[in-house]
Amino acid sequence: DGTLYRSSSPINPEMVRNTFADAAAAEAGVRTFVNLADTEAEATAYPGYAESYYSAQNHIFLGLPAAFTTDAFKAGLANGFRFIIENEGPYLVHCTEGKDRAGLTAAILECLMGATYDEVCADYMITYTNYYGVKKGEARYDTILNSNIVKTLTKAFGVEDLKTADLSACAEAYLTGIGLTAEEIAALKTNLSK
């Protein structure tokens, strides 16, 4: 709480939320941004980039595809986690809308830090509540939850049932699998627990 945030892009005006996300990041004192969606050239070309709070902070531009099982995604994500290790928080991870690439990234970090299945799912679904008005208890809530973050994390972690899995151990194994060392994982946990 107060260390890791997830949002839609604070710089990309396409979703018409960038100025709100940038202002919220400033209010939260975010120091380090992990941009999963854009390359540096794309990011710095957005109108208003130079005047944003974002532009004066620590940031990494990963330009990752929304293809979570590819080597390019995994290698880029590992670099994003290393950037968190090397920089002070609070941290904000984002893609374009803040739900797919950023949702998975936040979920992995939440699992690493000991979040429960229900906590990870509730956090992920905030996006759909905020953007689309989806409410818990509606049939589409469970459909979205199961077809998105549950399906993706189940595959990433190589488990049959996330509800019964040791999510922290699964996250550590995932991070090891994408190339982080035990020392890097420990440093990541330290930074996220400040």
C-alpha positions as CSV (number, residue, x, y, z in Angstrom):
1,D,0.0,0.0,0.0
2,G,1.5,3.3,-1.1
3,T,4.4,1.6,-2.8
4,L,3.1,0.0,-6.0
5,Y,0.5,1.6,-8.3
6,R,-1.0,0.6,-11.6
7,S,-2.7,2.9,-14.0
8,S,-3.6,3.7,-17.6
9,S,-0.9,5.7,-19.4
10,P,0.0,9.0,-17.7
11,I,1.4,10.3,-21.0
12,N,-0.6,8.7,-23.9
13,P,-3.6,10.9,-24.7
14,E,-5.3,8.2,-26.7
15,M,-7.4,7.0,-23.8
16,V,-8.1,10.6,-22.6
17,R,-7.0,9.7,-19.1
18,N,-3.4,10.6,-19.2
19,T,-3.6,14.0,-17.4
20,F,-5.6,12.4,-14.6
21,A,-3.2,9.5,-14.3
22,D,-0.2,11.9,-14.3
23,A,-1.8,14.1,-11.6
24,A,-2.7,11.0,-9.5
25,A,1.0,9.8,-9.8
26,A,2.2,13.2,-8.7
27,E,-0.2,13.3,-5.7
28,A,1.0,9.8,-4.7
29,G,4.7,10.9,-5.0
30,V,5.5,8.2,-7.6
31,R,9.2,8.4,-8.3
32,T,9.6,5.4,-10.7
33,F,7.5,4.5,-13.7
34,V,7.6,1.2,-15.6
35,N,6.1,1.9,-19.1
36,L,5.2,-1.5,-20.5
37,A,3.6,-0.1,-23.7
38,D,5.9,2.5,-25.3
39,T,9.4,2.8,-26.6
40,E,11.2,5.9,-25.6
41,A,10.6,7.5,-29.0
42,E,6.9,6.9,-28.8
43,A,6.6,8.1,-25.3
44,T,8.5,11.3,-25.7
45,A,6.5,12.2,-28.9
46,Y,3.2,12.4,-27.1
47,P,1.8,15.9,-26.9
48,G,2.4,17.4,-23.4
49,Y,5.1,14.8,-22.5
50,A,7.7,17.4,-21.7
51,E,5.4,19.2,-19.3
52,S,4.2,16.1,-17.5
53,Y,5.1,15.2,-13.9
54,Y,6.1,11.8,-15.4
55,S,8.8,13.2,-17.6
56,A,10.9,14.5,-14.7
57,Q,10.8,11.1,-12.8
58,N,12.7,7.8,-13.3
59,H,11.2,5.8,-16.1
60,I,11.9,2.9,-18.3
61,F,10.3,2.4,-21.7
62,L,9.9,-1.3,-22.5
63,G,7.6,-1.3,-25.6
64,L,6.3,-4.8,-24.8
65,P,3.9,-6.7,-26.9
66,A,0.6,-7.8,-25.2
67,A,1.8,-11.4,-25.8
68,F,2.7,-12.7,-22.3
69,T,4.2,-16.0,-23.3
70,T,6.8,-14.6,-25.8
71,D,10.5,-14.4,-25.0
72,A,10.4,-10.6,-25.8
73,F,7.7,-10.0,-23.2
74,K,9.4,-12.0,-20.5
75,A,12.8,-10.4,-21.1
76,G,11.4,-7.0,-21.2
77,L,9.4,-7.7,-18.0
78,A,12.6,-8.9,-16.3
79,N,14.2,-5.6,-17.3
80,G,11.3,-3.7,-15.8
81,F,11.6,-5.5,-12.5
82,R,15.4,-4.8,-12.5
83,F,14.5,-1.1,-13.0
84,I,12.3,-1.3,-9.8
85,I,15.2,-2.8,-8.0
86,E,17.6,-0.1,-9.1
87,N,15.3,2.9,-8.3
88,E,13.3,4.2,-5.3
89,G,9.6,4.0,-5.0
90,P,6.8,4.6,-5.0
91,Y,6.4,2.7,-8.3
92,L,3.8,2.9,-11.0
93,V,3.4,0.3,-13.7
94,H,1.3,1.1,-16.7
95,C,0.6,0.1,-20.3
96,T,-2.0,1.9,-22.4
97,E,-5.2,1.1,-20.5
98,G,-3.6,-0.3,-17.4
99,K,-5.4,-3.7,-17.5
100,D,-3.6,-6.3,-19.5
101,R,0.2,-5.9,-19.4
102,A,0.0,-3.7,-16.3
103,G,-2.6,-5.9,-14.7
104,L,-0.4,-9.0,-15.1
105,T,2.7,-7.2,-13.9
106,A,0.9,-5.9,-10.8
107,A,-0.6,-9.3,-10.1
108,I,2.8,-11.0,-10.2
109,L,4.2,-8.5,-7.8
110,E,1.2,-8.7,-5.5
111,C,1.6,-12.5,-5.5
112,L,5.3,-12.2,-4.7
113,M,4.5,-10.0,-1.8
114,G,2.0,-12.4,-0.3
115,A,-1.4,-11.2,-1.6
116,T,-4.1,-13.8,-1.6
117,Y,-6.0,-15.0,-4.6
118,D,-9.0,-12.9,-3.6
119,E,-6.9,-9.8,-3.2
120,V,-5.2,-10.2,-6.6
121,C,-8.5,-10.8,-8.3
122,A,-10.2,-7.8,-6.6
123,D,-7.4,-5.5,-7.5
124,Y,-7.4,-6.6,-11.1
125,M,-11.1,-6.2,-11.4
126,I,-11.0,-2.5,-10.2
127,T,-10.1,-1.7,-13.8
128,Y,-13.3,-3.2,-15.1
129,T,-15.4,-1.6,-12.4
130,N,-13.8,1.8,-13.1
131,Y,-13.8,1.7,-16.9
132,Y,-16.8,-0.4,-17.7
133,G,-19.1,-0.3,-14.7
134,V,-18.8,-4.1,-14.1
135,K,-20.0,-5.0,-10.6
136,K,-19.1,-8.0,-8.5
137,G,-21.9,-10.5,-8.6
138,E,-22.7,-9.9,-12.2
139,A,-22.1,-12.8,-14.6
140,R,-19.8,-10.8,-16.7
141,Y,-17.6,-10.0,-13.7
142,D,-16.7,-13.7,-13.3
143,T,-16.4,-14.2,-17.0
144,I,-13.9,-11.3,-17.4
145,L,-12.0,-12.3,-14.3
146,N,-11.6,-16.0,-15.4
147,S,-10.8,-15.2,-19.0
148,N,-8.3,-12.6,-18.2
149,I,-6.1,-12.5,-15.0
150,V,-7.0,-16.0,-13.7
151,K,-6.3,-17.6,-17.1
152,T,-3.1,-15.6,-17.6
153,L,-1.7,-16.2,-14.1
154,T,-2.6,-19.9,-14.2
155,K,-0.6,-20.3,-17.4
156,A,2.3,-18.1,-16.3
157,F,2.6,-20.0,-13.0
158,G,2.0,-23.4,-14.5
159,V,-0.6,-24.4,-12.0
160,E,-4.0,-26.0,-12.3
161,D,-5.8,-23.9,-9.6
162,L,-4.6,-20.5,-8.4
163,K,-6.9,-20.7,-5.4
164,T,-4.9,-23.5,-3.8
165,A,-1.5,-22.6,-5.1
166,D,1.2,-20.9,-3.0
167,L,1.1,-17.7,-5.0
168,S,4.3,-16.2,-3.5
169,A,6.3,-19.3,-4.4
170,C,4.7,-19.3,-7.9
171,A,5.7,-15.7,-8.4
172,E,9.3,-16.4,-7.3
173,A,9.5,-19.4,-9.7
174,Y,8.1,-17.2,-12.5
175,L,10.6,-14.5,-11.8
176,T,13.4,-17.1,-11.8
177,G,12.1,-18.4,-15.1
178,I,12.3,-15.1,-16.8
179,G,15.9,-14.6,-15.6
180,L,15.9,-12.9,-12.2
181,T,18.4,-14.2,-9.7
182,A,17.6,-15.0,-6.1
183,E,19.4,-11.9,-5.1
184,E,17.4,-9.8,-7.5
185,I,14.1,-11.3,-6.2
186,A,15.1,-10.5,-2.6
187,A,16.0,-6.9,-3.6
188,L,12.7,-6.6,-5.4
189,K,10.8,-7.8,-2.3
190,T,12.8,-5.4,-0.1
191,N,12.0,-2.4,-2.4
192,L,8.3,-3.3,-2.5
193,S,8.1,-3.7,1.3
194,K,9.3,-0.2,2.1
